[in-house]
Coordinates of C-alpha atoms in Angstrom, one line a residue:
M1 CA -113.4 53.7 78.3
F2 CA -112.0 57.4 77.6
I3 CA -112.9 60.4 76.1
V4 CA -110.5 62.7 74.3
N5 CA -110.7 66.0 75.8
A6 CA -109.9 69.1 73.4
D7 CA -106.9 70.0 75.7
G8 CA -105.4 66.2 74.7
T9 CA -105.5 64.7 77.8
I10 CA -108.2 62.0 78.4
T11 CA -111.3 61.2 80.8
R12 CA -111.1 57.7 81.8
D13 CA -114.2 55.4 82.9
Y14 CA -113.0 53.1 85.0
S15 CA -116.6 51.7 86.2
N16 CA -116.4 48.3 84.4
Y17 CA -112.7 48.2 85.6
P18 CA -112.7 48.7 89.6
S19 CA -109.3 48.5 91.9
T20 CA -108.9 46.8 95.0
A21 CA -106.8 47.7 97.9
A22 CA -103.6 44.9 98.6
T23 CA -104.1 42.4 100.8
P24 CA -101.3 42.7 103.6
D25 CA -102.7 41.1 106.4
P26 CA -100.8 37.4 106.2
N27 CA -104.5 36.3 108.4
D28 CA -106.7 37.3 105.4
H29 CA -108.2 34.2 104.0
T30 CA -106.5 35.1 100.1
I31 CA -103.7 32.9 98.2
A32 CA -101.1 35.6 98.3
V33 CA -100.4 38.5 100.4
S34 CA -99.8 42.1 98.5
K35 CA -98.1 45.2 99.7
D36 CA -98.4 48.4 98.1
V37 CA -94.5 49.9 97.9
P38 CA -93.7 53.5 97.0
V39 CA -91.0 53.8 94.1
N40 CA -91.1 57.7 93.1
Q41 CA -92.9 60.1 94.9
S42 CA -92.5 63.1 93.0
N43 CA -94.1 60.9 89.8
K44 CA -96.4 59.0 91.8
T45 CA -94.8 55.9 91.0
W46 CA -95.4 52.5 93.0
V47 CA -95.2 48.6 92.8
R48 CA -97.7 46.0 94.4
I49 CA -95.5 43.2 95.5
F50 CA -97.3 39.7 95.3
L51 CA -95.8 36.8 97.7
P52 CA -97.4 33.4 97.7
R53 CA -98.9 32.4 100.9
Q54 CA -96.9 29.2 101.0
A55 CA -93.8 31.3 101.3
L56 CA -95.2 32.3 104.9
D57 CA -96.3 29.2 106.0
S58 CA -92.8 27.3 104.8
S59 CA -90.1 26.8 107.6
T60 CA -87.9 26.4 104.6
K61 CA -85.8 29.1 103.5
T62 CA -86.6 28.3 99.8
K63 CA -86.1 31.4 97.4
L64 CA -88.3 31.7 95.1
P65 CA -88.0 33.4 91.6
L66 CA -88.8 37.0 90.7
I67 CA -91.4 38.2 88.1
V68 CA -92.2 41.6 86.8
Y69 CA -95.5 42.4 85.6
V70 CA -96.1 45.6 83.6
H71 CA -100.4 45.8 83.6
G72 CA -101.9 46.1 80.1
G73 CA -104.4 48.8 79.0
A74 CA -102.1 50.4 76.0
L75 CA -100.3 52.8 78.3
I76 CA -103.1 54.8 78.8
L77 CA -105.6 52.7 80.9
L78 CA -105.7 51.0 84.1
S79 CA -103.5 50.4 86.9
A80 CA -101.5 47.8 89.1
A81 CA -104.5 48.5 91.6
T82 CA -107.0 47.1 88.9
K83 CA -109.0 44.0 90.1
I84 CA -108.5 41.6 87.4
Y85 CA -104.3 42.5 87.5
H86 CA -104.4 42.2 91.0
D87 CA -106.2 39.2 91.0
L88 CA -103.7 38.1 87.7
C89 CA -100.6 38.4 90.1
S90 CA -101.7 37.0 93.0
D91 CA -102.9 33.9 90.8
I92 CA -99.1 33.7 89.5
A93 CA -97.5 34.0 92.9
A94 CA -99.5 31.4 94.5
R95 CA -99.4 29.1 91.4
V96 CA -95.9 29.5 90.3
P97 CA -94.8 30.2 93.1
A98 CA -92.7 33.1 92.9
V99 CA -92.6 37.0 94.2
I100 CA -94.7 39.2 91.8
V101 CA -93.9 42.8 91.6
S102 CA -96.6 44.5 89.6
V103 CA -95.7 48.0 88.2
D104 CA -97.6 51.1 88.2
Y105 CA -96.5 54.1 85.8
R106 CA -97.7 56.7 84.7
L107 CA -100.2 56.8 81.9
A108 CA -99.8 58.6 78.6
P109 CA -100.7 61.4 77.2
E110 CA -100.6 63.3 80.0
H111 CA -97.3 61.5 80.5
R112 CA -96.1 61.6 77.0
L113 CA -94.1 58.1 76.3
P114 CA -91.4 56.8 77.2
A115 CA -92.4 58.0 80.3
A116 CA -94.0 54.8 81.4
Y117 CA -91.1 52.6 80.2
Y118 CA -89.3 54.6 82.3
D119 CA -91.3 54.1 85.3
A120 CA -91.4 50.1 84.4
L121 CA -87.0 50.2 84.5
E122 CA -87.2 52.4 87.5

């Protein structure tokens, strides 16, 4: 998963955890559409927003709940673009249904705590 370098940084191996792109095209055959939105360009933080497909197909103006999802990885690994988290958020958006905002935050140790918490709050 990762190697701790002498300077305190980490070399991460994501070969077992592929990333996936957002799925913004409503014509794709996905259960939810998603889009990446920058939050803080200087910190390079962003969110991936998921909207259930049925919200696009519906003619009603039903309000959907909002769920903020902060991915796992012990604050040192992975991102909101990691396929397992992308698929999970898509599934939650479709099944609940709800709007899901998956937060990508700066990782430790390069960005010491509480940077990740501040990123998630922002």
